[in-house]
Coordinates of C-alpha atoms in Angstrom, one line a residue:
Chain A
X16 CA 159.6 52.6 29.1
X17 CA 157.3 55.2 27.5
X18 CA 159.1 57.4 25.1
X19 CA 157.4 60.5 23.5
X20 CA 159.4 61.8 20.0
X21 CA 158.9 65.0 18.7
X22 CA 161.2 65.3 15.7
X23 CA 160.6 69.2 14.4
X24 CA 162.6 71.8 16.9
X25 CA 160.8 75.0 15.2
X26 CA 158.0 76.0 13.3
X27 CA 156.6 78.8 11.6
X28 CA 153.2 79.8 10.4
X29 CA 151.7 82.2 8.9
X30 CA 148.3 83.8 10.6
X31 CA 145.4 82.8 9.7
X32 CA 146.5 79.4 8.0
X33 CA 146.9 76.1 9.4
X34 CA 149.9 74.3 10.7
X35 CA 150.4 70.7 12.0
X36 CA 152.5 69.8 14.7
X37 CA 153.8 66.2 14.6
X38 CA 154.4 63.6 17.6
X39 CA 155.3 59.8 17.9
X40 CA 155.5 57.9 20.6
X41 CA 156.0 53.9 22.2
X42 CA 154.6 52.2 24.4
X43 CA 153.6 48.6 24.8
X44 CA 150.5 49.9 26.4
X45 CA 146.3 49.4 25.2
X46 CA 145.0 52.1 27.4
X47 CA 146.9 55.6 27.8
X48 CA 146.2 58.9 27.0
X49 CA 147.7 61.8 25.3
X50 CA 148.2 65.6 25.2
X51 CA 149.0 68.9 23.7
X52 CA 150.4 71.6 26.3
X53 CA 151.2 74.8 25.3
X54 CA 154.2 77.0 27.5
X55 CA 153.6 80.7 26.0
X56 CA 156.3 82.9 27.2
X57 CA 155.3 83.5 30.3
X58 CA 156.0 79.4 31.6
X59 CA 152.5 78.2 32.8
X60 CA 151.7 75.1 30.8
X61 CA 148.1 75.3 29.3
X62 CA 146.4 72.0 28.3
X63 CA 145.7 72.4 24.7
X64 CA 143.9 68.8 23.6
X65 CA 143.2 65.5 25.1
X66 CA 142.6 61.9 23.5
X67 CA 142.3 59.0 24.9
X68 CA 143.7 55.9 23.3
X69 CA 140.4 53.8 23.5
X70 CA 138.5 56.5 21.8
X71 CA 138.7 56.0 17.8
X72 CA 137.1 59.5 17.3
X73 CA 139.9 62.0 17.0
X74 CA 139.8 65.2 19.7
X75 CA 138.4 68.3 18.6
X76 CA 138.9 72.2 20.9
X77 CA 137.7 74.7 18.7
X78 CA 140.6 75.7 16.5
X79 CA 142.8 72.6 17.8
X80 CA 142.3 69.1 16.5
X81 CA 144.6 66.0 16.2
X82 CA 145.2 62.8 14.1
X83 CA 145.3 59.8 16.7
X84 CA 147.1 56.9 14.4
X85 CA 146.9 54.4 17.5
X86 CA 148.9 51.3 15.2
X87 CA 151.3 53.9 13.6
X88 CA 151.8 55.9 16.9
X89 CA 150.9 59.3 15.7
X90 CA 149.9 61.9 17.5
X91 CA 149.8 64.9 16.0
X92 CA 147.9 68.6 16.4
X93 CA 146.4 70.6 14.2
X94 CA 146.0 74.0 14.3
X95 CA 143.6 76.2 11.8
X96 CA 143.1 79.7 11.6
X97 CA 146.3 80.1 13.3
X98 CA 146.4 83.4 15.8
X99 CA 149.4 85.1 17.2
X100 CA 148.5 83.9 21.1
X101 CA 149.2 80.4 19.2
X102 CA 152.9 81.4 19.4
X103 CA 154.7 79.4 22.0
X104 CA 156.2 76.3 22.6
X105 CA 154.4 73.1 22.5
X106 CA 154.5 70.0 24.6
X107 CA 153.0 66.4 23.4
X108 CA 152.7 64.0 26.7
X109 CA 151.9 60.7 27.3
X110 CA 150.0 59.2 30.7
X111 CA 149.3 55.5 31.4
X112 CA 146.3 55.0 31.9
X113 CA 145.8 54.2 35.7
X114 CA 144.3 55.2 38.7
X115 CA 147.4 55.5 40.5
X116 CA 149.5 57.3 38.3
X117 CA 149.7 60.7 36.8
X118 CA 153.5 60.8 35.4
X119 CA 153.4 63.0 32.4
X120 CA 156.3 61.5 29.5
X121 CA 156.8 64.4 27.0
X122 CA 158.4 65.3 24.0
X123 CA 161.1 67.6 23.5
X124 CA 158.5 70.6 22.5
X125 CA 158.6 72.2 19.2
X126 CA 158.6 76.3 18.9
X127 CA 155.9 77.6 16.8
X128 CA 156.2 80.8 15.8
X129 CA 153.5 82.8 14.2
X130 CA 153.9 85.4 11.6
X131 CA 151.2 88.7 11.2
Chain B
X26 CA 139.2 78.9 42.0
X27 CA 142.8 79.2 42.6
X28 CA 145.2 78.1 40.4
X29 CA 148.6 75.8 41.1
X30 CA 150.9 78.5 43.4
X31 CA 154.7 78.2 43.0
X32 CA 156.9 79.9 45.5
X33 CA 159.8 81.2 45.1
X34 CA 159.0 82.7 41.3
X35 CA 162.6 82.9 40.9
X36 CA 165.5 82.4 43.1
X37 CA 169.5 82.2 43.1
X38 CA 172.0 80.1 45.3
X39 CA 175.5 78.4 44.7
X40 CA 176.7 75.1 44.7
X41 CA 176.8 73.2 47.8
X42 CA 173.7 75.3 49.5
X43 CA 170.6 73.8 49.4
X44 CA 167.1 74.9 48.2
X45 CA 163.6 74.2 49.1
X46 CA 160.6 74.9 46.8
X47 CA 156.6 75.2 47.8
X48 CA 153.5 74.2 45.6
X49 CA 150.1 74.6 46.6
X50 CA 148.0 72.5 44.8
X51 CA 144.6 73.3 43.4
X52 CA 142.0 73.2 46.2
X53 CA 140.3 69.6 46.1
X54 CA 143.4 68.6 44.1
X55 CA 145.4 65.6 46.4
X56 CA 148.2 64.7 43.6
X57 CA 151.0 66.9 42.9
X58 CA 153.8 66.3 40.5
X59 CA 157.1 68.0 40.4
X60 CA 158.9 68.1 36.7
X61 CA 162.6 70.0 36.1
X62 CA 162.3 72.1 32.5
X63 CA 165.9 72.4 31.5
X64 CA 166.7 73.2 27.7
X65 CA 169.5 70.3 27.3
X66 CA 166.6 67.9 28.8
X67 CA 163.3 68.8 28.5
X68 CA 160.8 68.2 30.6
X69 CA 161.5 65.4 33.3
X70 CA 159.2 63.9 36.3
X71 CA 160.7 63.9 39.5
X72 CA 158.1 62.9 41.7
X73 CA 155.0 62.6 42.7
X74 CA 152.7 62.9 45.8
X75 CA 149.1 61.3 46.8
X76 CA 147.3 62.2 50.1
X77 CA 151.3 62.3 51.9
X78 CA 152.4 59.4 50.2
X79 CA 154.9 59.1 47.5
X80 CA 153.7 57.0 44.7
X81 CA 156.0 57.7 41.6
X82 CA 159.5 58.4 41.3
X83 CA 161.6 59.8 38.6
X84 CA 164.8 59.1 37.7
X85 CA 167.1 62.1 39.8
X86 CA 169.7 61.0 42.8
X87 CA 168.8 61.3 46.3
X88 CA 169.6 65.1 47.1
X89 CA 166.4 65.5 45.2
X90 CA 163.6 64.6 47.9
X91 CA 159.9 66.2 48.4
X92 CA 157.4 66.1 50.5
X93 CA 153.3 66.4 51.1
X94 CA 151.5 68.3 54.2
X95 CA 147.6 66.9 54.5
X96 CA 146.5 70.1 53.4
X97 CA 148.0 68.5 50.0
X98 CA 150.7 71.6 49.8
X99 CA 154.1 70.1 48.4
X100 CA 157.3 70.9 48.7
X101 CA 160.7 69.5 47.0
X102 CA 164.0 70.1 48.6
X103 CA 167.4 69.7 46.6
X104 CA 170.4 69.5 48.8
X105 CA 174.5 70.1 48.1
X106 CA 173.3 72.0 44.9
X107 CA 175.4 71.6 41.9
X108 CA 175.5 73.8 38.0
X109 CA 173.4 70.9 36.4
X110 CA 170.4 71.7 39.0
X111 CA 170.0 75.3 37.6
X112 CA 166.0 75.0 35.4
X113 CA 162.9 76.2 35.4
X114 CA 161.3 73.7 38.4
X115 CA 157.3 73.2 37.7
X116 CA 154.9 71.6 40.0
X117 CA 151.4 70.1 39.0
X118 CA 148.2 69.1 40.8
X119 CA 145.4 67.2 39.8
X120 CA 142.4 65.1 41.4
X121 CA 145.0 61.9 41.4
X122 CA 142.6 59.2 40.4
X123 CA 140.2 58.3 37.8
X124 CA 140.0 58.9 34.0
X125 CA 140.1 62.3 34.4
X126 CA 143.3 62.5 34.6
X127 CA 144.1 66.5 34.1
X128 CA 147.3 68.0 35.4
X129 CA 147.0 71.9 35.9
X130 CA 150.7 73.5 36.2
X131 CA 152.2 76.2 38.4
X132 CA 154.5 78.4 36.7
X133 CA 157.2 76.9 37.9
X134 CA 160.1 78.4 40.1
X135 CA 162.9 79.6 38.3
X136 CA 166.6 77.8 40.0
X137 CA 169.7 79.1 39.5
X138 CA 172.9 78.0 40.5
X139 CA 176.2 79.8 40.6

């Protein structure tokens, strides 16, 4: 089974700077992808990032930007410039890749907070 | 267009009653997911329902059940409730095939049990 590790409970940034958000996961899988959500306070998960495990050129959303490590089974998000709507939790998920499927595993989340 | 509607936003029963919850997918959309959001456990699939048909189950006992109407609205029903089923209960659509592969969320319908 699909497991989806996210080792850091809490972060904390200061605006304007950069923080990284770290993610491993396992799978015996070629072809998957995998996400960043963000849940602000108010609950409605927000797709933050895509990548897709066949494609060796790492994601890029504006401010938003990860480090795919397919062998070491990284996954992890950058954020630059960070803002204070960055603050809430964040969710990395992994999907097999299939026509027939769209279970979502995810990590445990990771709080990031975001000082002024 | 609309976004994934979650009804109720909140709502409170005891143990032993049972509960039902609505989703109403993303118009076009003919997959919806159901995931529970508890703090102890995170984020965990229940189900998941294509054009009326269940096609993915999650690891939760039987008085967890759903269903899909062929207007692709979903609902989950959880009967002979119990403490442990009090979490944040959040339902996702998405196109259901392809590389696509999006999920848009609801924002979920708050359970609690007393």
């Amino acid at each position: 089974a699909q497991t989806v590790t996210q080792s850091q409970p809490e972060m904390s940034v200061q605006e304007a700077e950069t923080v990284t958000l770290s993610c491993t996961y396992d799978t015996s899988e070629s072809d998957y992808y995998l996400f960043w959500y963000k849940q602000p306070p108010s609950r409605q998960m927000i797709l933050v990032i895509r990548q897709e495990a066949y494609k060796q050129q790492n994601a890029t959303e504006n401010r938003f930007s990860v480090n795919f490590q397919k062998a070491a089974k990284s996954f992890s998000l950058k954020i630059s410039d960070s803002q204070l709507g960055d603050a809430a939790m964040y969710f990395c998920a992994y999907r097999d890749y299939t026509g027939a499927n769209s279970k979502l595993t995810f990590g445990k989340g990771i709080t990031l907070s975001v000082r002024p | 267009k609309a976004g994934v509607t979650q009804t109720p936003r909140y709502l409170i029963k005891t143990r032993g009653q049972q509960v039902t919850l609505s989703c109403s997918p993303i118009s076009g959309h003919r997959s919806v997911s159901w995931y529970q959001q508890t703090p102890g456990q995170g984020l965990q699939f229940l189900f998941e329902y294509f054009s009326e048909t269940q096609r993915n189950k999650g690891n939760f006992p039987g008085r967890f059940s759903g269903r899909q109407f062929s207007n692709s609205r979903s609902e989950m029903n959880v009967s002979t409730l119990e403490l442990g089923d009090s979490a944040l209960y959040l339902c996702a659509s998405s196109q259901g095939r392809g590389r696509t592969g999006e999920l848009f969320f609801g924002e979920g319908s708050r359970l609690t049990v007393l």
